Short mmCIF file of C-alpha atoms in Angstrom, two decimals:
data_model
loop_
_atom_site.label_atom_id
_atom_site.label_comp_id
_atom_site.label_asym_id
_atom_site.label_seq_id
_atom_site.Cartn_x
_atom_site.Cartn_y
_atom_site.Cartn_z
CA UNK A 70 0.00 0.00 0.00
CA UNK A 71 2.78 2.26 0.53
CA UNK A 72 3.77 1.99 -3.01
CA UNK A 73 0.36 3.04 -4.09
CA UNK A 74 0.29 6.07 -1.78
CA UNK A 75 3.77 7.08 -2.74
CA UNK A 76 2.86 7.04 -6.38
CA UNK A 77 1.01 10.28 -5.78
CA UNK A 78 -2.01 11.88 -7.18
CA UNK A 79 -4.61 9.50 -5.83
CA UNK A 80 -4.88 7.75 -9.15
CA UNK A 81 -4.74 4.31 -7.60
CA UNK A 82 -7.31 4.99 -4.94
CA UNK A 83 -9.96 5.58 -7.48
CA UNK A 84 -9.59 2.28 -9.40
CA UNK A 85 -12.23 -0.35 -8.82
CA UNK A 86 -9.64 -3.11 -8.37
CA UNK A 87 -8.20 -1.30 -5.37
CA UNK A 88 -11.57 -0.99 -3.65
CA UNK A 89 -12.40 -4.64 -4.42
CA UNK A 90 -9.11 -5.64 -2.81
CA UNK A 91 -9.79 -3.40 0.22
CA UNK A 92 -13.31 -4.82 0.59
CA UNK A 93 -12.01 -8.35 0.25
CA UNK A 94 -9.35 -7.92 2.92
CA UNK A 95 -11.84 -6.15 5.17
CA UNK A 96 -14.25 -9.03 4.72
CA UNK A 97 -11.52 -11.52 5.59
CA UNK A 98 -10.63 -9.43 8.66
CA UNK A 99 -14.28 -9.40 9.80
CA UNK A 100 -14.52 -13.16 9.31
CA UNK A 101 -11.39 -13.65 11.40
CA UNK A 102 -12.61 -11.18 14.07
CA UNK A 103 -15.92 -13.01 14.56
CA UNK A 104 -14.22 -16.45 14.54
CA UNK A 105 -15.96 -17.69 11.43
CA UNK A 106 -13.04 -19.94 10.36
CA UNK A 107 -13.23 -21.72 13.75
CA UNK A 108 -16.99 -22.08 13.42
CA UNK A 109 -16.62 -23.42 9.89
CA UNK A 110 -13.89 -25.84 11.04
CA UNK A 111 -16.01 -26.92 13.99
CA UNK A 112 -19.03 -27.45 11.72
CA UNK A 113 -16.87 -29.41 9.29
CA UNK A 114 -15.46 -31.48 12.17
CA UNK A 115 -19.00 -32.17 13.44
CA UNK A 116 -20.12 -33.12 9.94
CA UNK A 117 -17.08 -35.40 9.54
CA UNK A 118 -17.84 -37.02 12.90
CA UNK A 119 -21.50 -37.55 11.88
CA UNK A 120 -20.36 -39.09 8.59
CA UNK A 121 -17.88 -41.32 10.47
CA UNK A 122 -20.71 -42.48 12.79
CA UNK A 123 -22.96 -43.18 9.82
CA UNK A 124 -20.17 -45.16 8.16
CA UNK A 125 -19.59 -47.12 11.38
CA UNK A 126 -23.33 -47.82 11.64
CA UNK A 127 -23.44 -48.85 7.99
CA UNK A 128 -20.42 -51.14 8.49
CA UNK A 129 -22.03 -52.68 11.59
CA UNK A 130 -25.34 -53.17 9.76
CA UNK A 131 -23.48 -54.72 6.82
CA UNK A 132 -21.70 -57.16 9.16
CA UNK A 133 -25.01 -58.04 10.83
CA UNK A 134 -26.61 -58.56 7.42
CA UNK A 135 -23.73 -60.80 6.37
CA UNK A 136 -24.12 -62.81 9.59
CA UNK A 137 -27.86 -63.13 8.99
CA UNK A 138 -27.24 -64.19 5.41
CA UNK A 139 -24.70 -66.78 6.57
CA UNK A 140 -27.18 -68.03 9.22
CA UNK A 141 -29.97 -68.30 6.66
CA UNK A 142 -27.70 -70.06 4.19
CA UNK A 143 -26.60 -72.50 6.92
CA UNK A 144 -30.22 -73.06 7.97
CA UNK A 145 -31.21 -73.54 4.34
CA UNK A 146 -28.46 -76.11 3.90
CA UNK A 147 -29.51 -77.87 7.11
CA UNK A 148 -33.14 -77.88 5.96
CA UNK A 149 -32.09 -79.24 2.57
CA UNK A 150 -30.03 -81.99 4.23
CA UNK A 151 -32.90 -82.82 6.56
CA UNK A 152 -35.31 -82.96 3.63
CA UNK A 153 -32.92 -85.30 1.78
CA UNK A 154 -32.68 -87.46 4.90
CA UNK A 155 -36.48 -87.59 5.25
CA UNK A 156 -36.90 -88.49 1.58
CA UNK A 157 -34.20 -91.17 1.85
CA UNK A 158 -35.79 -92.65 4.98
CA UNK A 159 -39.23 -92.61 3.32
CA UNK A 160 -37.74 -94.37 0.27
CA UNK A 161 -36.12 -97.03 2.48
CA UNK A 162 -39.37 -97.52 4.40
CA UNK A 163 -41.33 -97.80 1.14
CA UNK A 164 -38.86 -100.37 -0.21
CA UNK A 165 -39.04 -102.33 3.06
CA UNK A 166 -42.83 -102.20 2.98
CA UNK A 167 -42.86 -103.33 -0.66
CA UNK A 168 -40.49 -106.21 0.15
CA UNK A 169 -42.59 -107.18 3.16
CA UNK A 170 -45.76 -107.01 1.05
CA UNK A 171 -44.18 -109.18 -1.68
CA UNK A 172 -43.04 -111.71 0.93
CA UNK A 173 -46.47 -111.73 2.58
CA UNK A 174 -48.15 -112.15 -0.80
CA UNK A 175 -45.82 -115.03 -1.71
CA UNK A 176 -46.48 -116.70 1.63
CA UNK A 177 -50.23 -116.22 1.20
CA UNK A 178 -50.11 -117.64 -2.33
CA UNK A 179 -48.01 -120.60 -1.14
CA UNK A 180 -50.43 -121.25 1.73
CA UNK A 181 -53.46 -121.02 -0.56
CA UNK A 182 -51.76 -123.24 -3.13
CA UNK A 183 -50.95 -125.81 -0.44
CA UNK A 184 -54.53 -125.69 0.89
CA UNK A 185 -55.93 -126.07 -2.63
CA UNK A 186 -53.60 -129.01 -3.34
CA UNK A 187 -54.64 -130.65 -0.05
CA UNK A 188 -58.31 -130.08 -0.89
CA UNK A 189 -57.77 -131.53 -4.38
CA UNK A 190 -55.95 -134.54 -2.87
CA UNK A 191 -58.82 -135.12 -0.41
CA UNK A 192 -61.35 -134.77 -3.21
CA UNK A 193 -59.34 -137.25 -5.35
CA UNK A 194 -59.14 -139.68 -2.43
CA UNK A 195 -62.84 -139.30 -1.75
CA UNK A 196 -63.70 -139.73 -5.44
CA UNK A 197 -61.38 -142.75 -5.66
CA UNK A 198 -63.05 -144.23 -2.58
CA UNK A 199 -66.49 -143.59 -4.04
CA UNK A 200 -65.43 -145.14 -7.35
CA UNK A 201 -64.01 -148.17 -5.53
CA UNK A 202 -67.13 -148.49 -3.44
CA UNK A 203 -69.28 -148.27 -6.56
CA UNK A 204 -67.01 -150.78 -8.31
CA UNK A 205 -67.23 -153.11 -5.30
CA UNK A 206 -70.97 -152.79 -5.19
CA UNK A 207 -71.19 -153.42 -8.95
CA UNK A 208 -68.79 -156.37 -8.74
CA UNK A 209 -70.62 -157.84 -5.76
CA UNK A 210 -73.94 -157.45 -7.51
CA UNK A 211 -72.55 -159.02 -10.67
CA UNK A 212 -70.91 -161.87 -8.76
CA UNK A 213 -74.07 -162.40 -6.80
CA UNK A 214 -76.10 -162.71 -10.01
CA UNK A 215 -73.57 -165.01 -11.62
CA UNK A 216 -73.34 -167.25 -8.56
CA UNK A 217 -77.11 -167.38 -8.14
CA UNK A 218 -77.54 -168.34 -11.68
CA UNK A 219 -74.89 -171.08 -11.40
CA UNK A 220 -75.54 -172.31 -7.87
CA UNK A 221 -78.75 -173.57 -6.44
CA UNK A 222 -79.79 -174.60 -2.98
CA UNK A 223 -78.31 -174.19 0.50
CA UNK A 224 -74.73 -174.84 -0.58
CA UNK A 225 -75.07 -172.27 -3.32
CA UNK A 226 -76.50 -169.68 -0.96
CA UNK A 227 -73.66 -170.27 1.49
CA UNK A 228 -71.03 -170.04 -1.28
CA UNK A 229 -72.62 -166.85 -2.57
CA UNK A 230 -72.63 -165.23 0.87
CA UNK A 231 -68.97 -166.25 1.53
CA UNK A 232 -67.90 -165.05 -1.92
CA UNK A 233 -69.65 -161.71 -1.52
CA UNK A 234 -68.09 -161.20 1.87
CA UNK A 235 -64.64 -162.16 0.56
CA UNK A 236 -64.92 -159.78 -2.39
CA UNK A 237 -66.02 -156.96 -0.13
CA UNK A 238 -63.06 -157.42 2.16
CA UNK A 239 -60.57 -157.51 -0.69
CA UNK A 240 -61.93 -154.49 -2.52
CA UNK A 241 -62.24 -152.27 0.53
#
């Protein structure tokens, strides 16, 4: 400033650049006098601290979310394994039940087959007995007729009775 004043004539004091510079420095002096730079620094520090807290909260929430995701993934895997186990057990039980049912059916068929064969054998034996009895009766009747025709009298009657009895014993 001294240079400007020494230049003489007041030519510099009337330029707009000079007055802008004076106003600017005066403004800066007023800002410093009222402590505005400290207030601005304090506000910036508070804002930085708030941002730091928000970042810490966001980091904490992110970590919690990752833990929850890991828990849900683990639980999902456990549920999937349990479902596989249940399906496998159900399959084994179904196979066991099918095998048991096949075995039971085979046993039932074998039992029914055996009962039917026994019933058929009894029916054959009964039919054979009935046929033999009918054959004996027919043979006895035929023998009786033949012997009556050929034999006469008491001796003939006795021979016929003995013959019939003998035939009956042999055929039965």
